[in-house]
Amino acid sequence: MKTSISFLLILVFTACSTLQQQEITKESLVKIGQGNLHGVGDEKLRAQQKMIDSAEEWQKMKRKLDAVNPTTKNFKNLPVNFQHEMVLVLISDLKSSGGHSIIIEKIEETQKQIEIVYREKSPDGIATTVMTQPFFVAKTPKTNKKVRFIKLN
């Protein structure tokens, strides 16, 4: 009898934890902010792709984004519950003109990892001559899987 009850409890807890693990898809991304930094590199942010999984790290990133201009004041004021969510941050390298952006093309999840496929869009036609640094920030369901970023040309 004890064995049966133990087995049922394990089954219930396993099922509950499986239900809580939400799949990460392009549709599950909730955009927080997207645009360009205009500090001519004074933010000292290198090109990067990362997942942020703590409030402290998120605050640190927002301070860096705001180092020259109040970039995050234009972000959607969405709460991030780091017990269940992470923040995706993509930052491009410096560009010598305006009109650049970062676009998420697709997200594929396998048993072992999540692949985030993105591209950097260049301006069409004539663009302003100004130093910019494109960024994309979104929140997504939390995962323990390895996240791999794939940049398309």
PDB file of C-alpha atoms in Angstrom:
ATOM      1  CA  MET A   1       0.000   0.000   0.000  1.00  0.00           C
ATOM      2  CA  LYS A   2       2.800   2.422   0.912  1.00  0.00           C
ATOM      3  CA  THR A   3       4.479   1.665  -2.399  1.00  0.00           C
ATOM      4  CA  SER A   4       1.285   2.443  -4.314  1.00  0.00           C
ATOM      5  CA  ILE A   5       0.795   5.748  -2.497  1.00  0.00           C
ATOM      6  CA  SER A   6       4.443   6.707  -3.025  1.00  0.00           C
ATOM      7  CA  PHE A   7       4.162   5.884  -6.720  1.00  0.00           C
ATOM      8  CA  LEU A   8       0.984   7.989  -7.059  1.00  0.00           C
ATOM      9  CA  LEU A   9       2.595  10.953  -5.289  1.00  0.00           C
ATOM     10  CA  ILE A  10       5.636  10.796  -7.561  1.00  0.00           C
ATOM     11  CA  LEU A  11       3.363  10.587 -10.593  1.00  0.00           C
ATOM     12  CA  VAL A  12       1.307  13.609  -9.463  1.00  0.00           C
ATOM     13  CA  PHE A  13       4.373  15.768  -8.700  1.00  0.00           C
ATOM     14  CA  THR A  14       6.012  14.821 -11.997  1.00  0.00           C
ATOM     15  CA  ALA A  15       2.847  15.672 -13.921  1.00  0.00           C
ATOM     16  CA  CYS A  16       2.520  19.040 -12.146  1.00  0.00           C
ATOM     17  CA  SER A  17       6.111  20.050 -12.852  1.00  0.00           C
ATOM     18  CA  THR A  18       5.719  19.038 -16.491  1.00  0.00           C
ATOM     19  CA  LEU A  19       2.607  21.198 -16.816  1.00  0.00           C
ATOM     20  CA  GLN A  20       4.404  24.225 -15.376  1.00  0.00           C
ATOM     21  CA  GLN A  21       7.216  24.050 -17.973  1.00  0.00           C
ATOM     22  CA  GLN A  22       5.777  26.260 -20.736  1.00  0.00           C
ATOM     23  CA  GLU A  23       7.202  25.866 -24.210  1.00  0.00           C
ATOM     24  CA  ILE A  24       9.232  28.763 -25.550  1.00  0.00           C
ATOM     25  CA  THR A  25       8.015  29.851 -28.972  1.00  0.00           C
ATOM     26  CA  LYS A  26       8.087  33.024 -31.028  1.00  0.00           C
ATOM     27  CA  GLU A  27       4.479  33.559 -29.929  1.00  0.00           C
ATOM     28  CA  SER A  28       5.379  33.191 -26.229  1.00  0.00           C
ATOM     29  CA  LEU A  29       7.825  36.117 -26.436  1.00  0.00           C
ATOM     30  CA  VAL A  30       6.453  39.307 -24.908  1.00  0.00           C
ATOM     31  CA  LYS A  31       8.363  42.263 -26.318  1.00  0.00           C
ATOM     32  CA  ILE A  32       9.550  44.709 -23.666  1.00  0.00           C
ATOM     33  CA  GLY A  33      11.490  47.042 -25.930  1.00  0.00           C
ATOM     34  CA  GLN A  34      13.099  47.344 -29.332  1.00  0.00           C
ATOM     35  CA  GLY A  35      15.009  50.142 -30.969  1.00  0.00           C
ATOM     36  CA  ASN A  36      18.439  51.715 -31.131  1.00  0.00           C
ATOM     37  CA  LEU A  37      20.875  53.092 -28.606  1.00  0.00           C
ATOM     38  CA  HIS A  38      22.141  56.535 -29.643  1.00  0.00           C
ATOM     39  CA  GLY A  39      25.084  57.007 -27.285  1.00  0.00           C
ATOM     40  CA  VAL A  40      27.735  56.493 -30.006  1.00  0.00           C
ATOM     41  CA  GLY A  41      29.062  53.546 -28.017  1.00  0.00           C
ATOM     42  CA  ASP A  42      29.337  55.397 -24.703  1.00  0.00           C
ATOM     43  CA  GLU A  43      27.015  52.790 -23.135  1.00  0.00           C
ATOM     44  CA  LYS A  44      29.990  50.433 -23.509  1.00  0.00           C
ATOM     45  CA  LEU A  45      27.685  47.580 -24.495  1.00  0.00           C
ATOM     46  CA  ARG A  46      29.291  45.063 -26.781  1.00  0.00           C
ATOM     47  CA  ALA A  47      27.228  43.061 -29.250  1.00  0.00           C
ATOM     48  CA  GLN A  48      25.616  40.266 -27.247  1.00  0.00           C
ATOM     49  CA  GLN A  49      22.846  37.729 -27.037  1.00  0.00           C
ATOM     50  CA  LYS A  50      21.869  36.617 -23.570  1.00  0.00           C
ATOM     51  CA  MET A  51      19.157  35.305 -21.294  1.00  0.00           C
ATOM     52  CA  ILE A  52      18.756  37.092 -17.963  1.00  0.00           C
ATOM     53  CA  ASP A  53      17.327  34.998 -15.145  1.00  0.00           C
ATOM     54  CA  SER A  54      17.527  37.264 -12.091  1.00  0.00           C
ATOM     55  CA  ALA A  55      16.121  40.636 -11.050  1.00  0.00           C
ATOM     56  CA  GLU A  56      19.606  41.857 -10.098  1.00  0.00           C
ATOM     57  CA  GLU A  57      21.041  41.060 -13.509  1.00  0.00           C
ATOM     58  CA  TRP A  58      18.002  42.666 -15.192  1.00  0.00           C
ATOM     59  CA  GLN A  59      18.450  45.899 -13.191  1.00  0.00           C
ATOM     60  CA  LYS A  60      22.145  45.925 -14.093  1.00  0.00           C
ATOM     61  CA  MET A  61      21.323  45.561 -17.814  1.00  0.00           C
ATOM     62  CA  LYS A  62      18.735  48.361 -17.649  1.00  0.00           C
ATOM     63  CA  ARG A  63      21.307  50.666 -16.022  1.00  0.00           C
ATOM     64  CA  LYS A  64      23.726  49.921 -18.883  1.00  0.00           C
ATOM     65  CA  LEU A  65      21.032  50.595 -21.492  1.00  0.00           C
ATOM     66  CA  ASP A  66      20.269  53.910 -19.747  1.00  0.00           C
ATOM     67  CA  ALA A  67      23.930  54.944 -19.317  1.00  0.00           C
ATOM     68  CA  VAL A  68      23.697  57.751 -21.903  1.00  0.00           C
ATOM     69  CA  ASN A  69      20.002  58.186 -22.753  1.00  0.00           C
ATOM     70  CA  PRO A  70      16.869  57.056 -20.854  1.00  0.00           C
ATOM     71  CA  THR A  71      16.289  54.141 -23.238  1.00  0.00           C
ATOM     72  CA  THR A  72      14.252  51.973 -20.862  1.00  0.00           C
ATOM     73  CA  LYS A  73      11.679  54.708 -20.200  1.00  0.00           C
ATOM     74  CA  ASN A  74      10.157  53.636 -23.529  1.00  0.00           C
ATOM     75  CA  PHE A  75      10.010  49.977 -22.472  1.00  0.00           C
ATOM     76  CA  LYS A  76       6.659  48.394 -21.749  1.00  0.00           C
ATOM     77  CA  ASN A  77       6.407  48.447 -17.971  1.00  0.00           C
ATOM     78  CA  LEU A  78       5.844  44.712 -17.702  1.00  0.00           C
ATOM     79  CA  PRO A  79       6.617  42.911 -14.474  1.00  0.00           C
ATOM     80  CA  VAL A  80       9.021  39.994 -14.865  1.00  0.00           C
ATOM     81  CA  ASN A  81       8.534  37.087 -12.474  1.00  0.00           C
ATOM     82  CA  PHE A  82      11.995  35.521 -12.498  1.00  0.00           C
ATOM     83  CA  GLN A  83      10.658  32.353 -10.865  1.00  0.00           C
ATOM     84  CA  HIS A  84       8.783  31.620 -14.109  1.00  0.00           C
ATOM     85  CA  GLU A  85      10.244  33.988 -16.711  1.00  0.00           C
ATOM     86  CA  MET A  86      13.545  35.155 -18.204  1.00  0.00           C
ATOM     87  CA  VAL A  87      14.518  38.231 -20.204  1.00  0.00           C
ATOM     88  CA  LEU A  88      15.969  37.811 -23.688  1.00  0.00           C
ATOM     89  CA  VAL A  89      18.431  40.549 -24.686  1.00  0.00           C
ATOM     90  CA  LEU A  90      19.914  40.944 -28.158  1.00  0.00           C
ATOM     91  CA  ILE A  91      22.262  43.859 -28.797  1.00  0.00           C
ATOM     92  CA  SER A  92      23.968  44.436 -32.139  1.00  0.00           C
ATOM     93  CA  ASP A  93      27.309  46.075 -32.748  1.00  0.00           C
ATOM     94  CA  LEU A  94      27.549  49.791 -33.537  1.00  0.00           C
ATOM     95  CA  LYS A  95      26.177  50.877 -36.905  1.00  0.00           C
ATOM     96  CA  SER A  96      27.163  54.012 -38.811  1.00  0.00           C
ATOM     97  CA  SER A  97      23.604  54.795 -39.911  1.00  0.00           C
ATOM     98  CA  GLY A  98      20.015  54.638 -38.730  1.00  0.00           C
ATOM     99  CA  GLY A  99      17.380  52.175 -39.899  1.00  0.00           C
ATOM    100  CA  HIS A 100      18.897  48.998 -38.452  1.00  0.00           C
ATOM    101  CA  SER A 101      16.864  46.575 -36.331  1.00  0.00           C
ATOM    102  CA  ILE A 102      16.907  43.071 -34.855  1.00  0.00           C
ATOM    103  CA  ILE A 103      14.154  40.643 -35.857  1.00  0.00           C
ATOM    104  CA  ILE A 104      13.399  37.257 -34.283  1.00  0.00           C
ATOM    105  CA  GLU A 105      12.703  34.894 -37.187  1.00  0.00           C
ATOM    106  CA  LYS A 106      11.833  31.723 -35.292  1.00  0.00           C
ATOM    107  CA  ILE A 107      12.380  29.766 -32.114  1.00  0.00           C
ATOM    108  CA  GLU A 108      12.886  26.014 -32.197  1.00  0.00           C
ATOM    109  CA  GLU A 109      12.912  23.848 -29.103  1.00  0.00           C
ATOM    110  CA  THR A 110      14.442  20.392 -28.956  1.00  0.00           C
ATOM    111  CA  GLN A 111      14.782  18.046 -26.006  1.00  0.00           C
ATOM    112  CA  LYS A 112      18.189  19.496 -25.136  1.00  0.00           C
ATOM    113  CA  GLN A 113      18.198  23.124 -26.262  1.00  0.00           C
ATOM    114  CA  ILE A 114      16.330  26.120 -27.575  1.00  0.00           C
ATOM    115  CA  GLU A 115      17.492  27.793 -30.775  1.00  0.00           C
ATOM    116  CA  ILE A 116      16.623  31.458 -31.234  1.00  0.00           C
ATOM    117  CA  VAL A 117      17.058  32.398 -34.888  1.00  0.00           C
ATOM    118  CA  TYR A 118      17.341  36.122 -35.579  1.00  0.00           C
ATOM    119  CA  ARG A 119      18.580  38.532 -38.199  1.00  0.00           C
ATOM    120  CA  GLU A 120      19.734  42.100 -38.305  1.00  0.00           C
ATOM    121  CA  LYS A 121      17.758  44.154 -40.778  1.00  0.00           C
ATOM    122  CA  SER A 122      19.601  46.899 -42.645  1.00  0.00           C
ATOM    123  CA  PRO A 123      17.939  50.099 -43.811  1.00  0.00           C
ATOM    124  CA  ASP A 124      16.177  50.170 -47.154  1.00  0.00           C
ATOM    125  CA  GLY A 125      17.332  53.046 -49.330  1.00  0.00           C
ATOM    126  CA  ILE A 126      18.796  56.220 -47.873  1.00  0.00           C
ATOM    127  CA  ALA A 127      19.423  56.236 -44.120  1.00  0.00           C
ATOM    128  CA  THR A 128      20.430  58.927 -41.672  1.00  0.00           C
ATOM    129  CA  THR A 129      24.119  59.214 -40.882  1.00  0.00           C
ATOM    130  CA  VAL A 130      24.135  58.638 -37.148  1.00  0.00           C
ATOM    131  CA  MET A 131      25.788  56.077 -34.879  1.00  0.00           C
ATOM    132  CA  THR A 132      23.218  53.568 -33.616  1.00  0.00           C
ATOM    133  CA  GLN A 133      23.238  50.234 -31.821  1.00  0.00           C
ATOM    134  CA  PRO A 134      20.110  48.098 -32.383  1.00  0.00           C
ATOM    135  CA  PHE A 135      18.618  46.105 -29.505  1.00  0.00           C
ATOM    136  CA  PHE A 136      15.692  43.765 -28.863  1.00  0.00           C
ATOM    137  CA  VAL A 137      14.402  42.888 -25.368  1.00  0.00           C
ATOM    138  CA  ALA A 138      11.580  40.460 -24.527  1.00  0.00           C
ATOM    139  CA  LYS A 139      10.434  38.247 -21.700  1.00  0.00           C
ATOM    140  CA  THR A 140       9.890  34.557 -22.198  1.00  0.00           C
ATOM    141  CA  PRO A 141       8.978  31.511 -20.111  1.00  0.00           C
ATOM    142  CA  LYS A 142      11.884  30.272 -17.991  1.00  0.00           C
ATOM    143  CA  THR A 143      13.775  27.194 -19.099  1.00  0.00           C
ATOM    144  CA  ASN A 144      16.672  25.123 -17.844  1.00  0.00           C
ATOM    145  CA  LYS A 145      17.645  24.177 -21.385  1.00  0.00           C
ATOM    146  CA  LYS A 146      20.692  25.596 -23.109  1.00  0.00           C
ATOM    147  CA  VAL A 147      19.788  28.558 -25.336  1.00  0.00           C
ATOM    148  CA  ARG A 148      21.636  28.844 -28.638  1.00  0.00           C
ATOM    149  CA  PHE A 149      21.444  32.007 -30.731  1.00  0.00           C
ATOM    150  CA  ILE A 150      21.689  31.691 -34.513  1.00  0.00           C
ATOM    151  CA  LYS A 151      22.225  34.844 -36.569  1.00  0.00           C
ATOM    152  CA  LEU A 152      21.072  34.703 -40.183  1.00  0.00           C
ATOM    153  CA  ASN A 153      22.971  36.652 -42.831  1.00  0.00           C
TER     154      ASN A 153
END
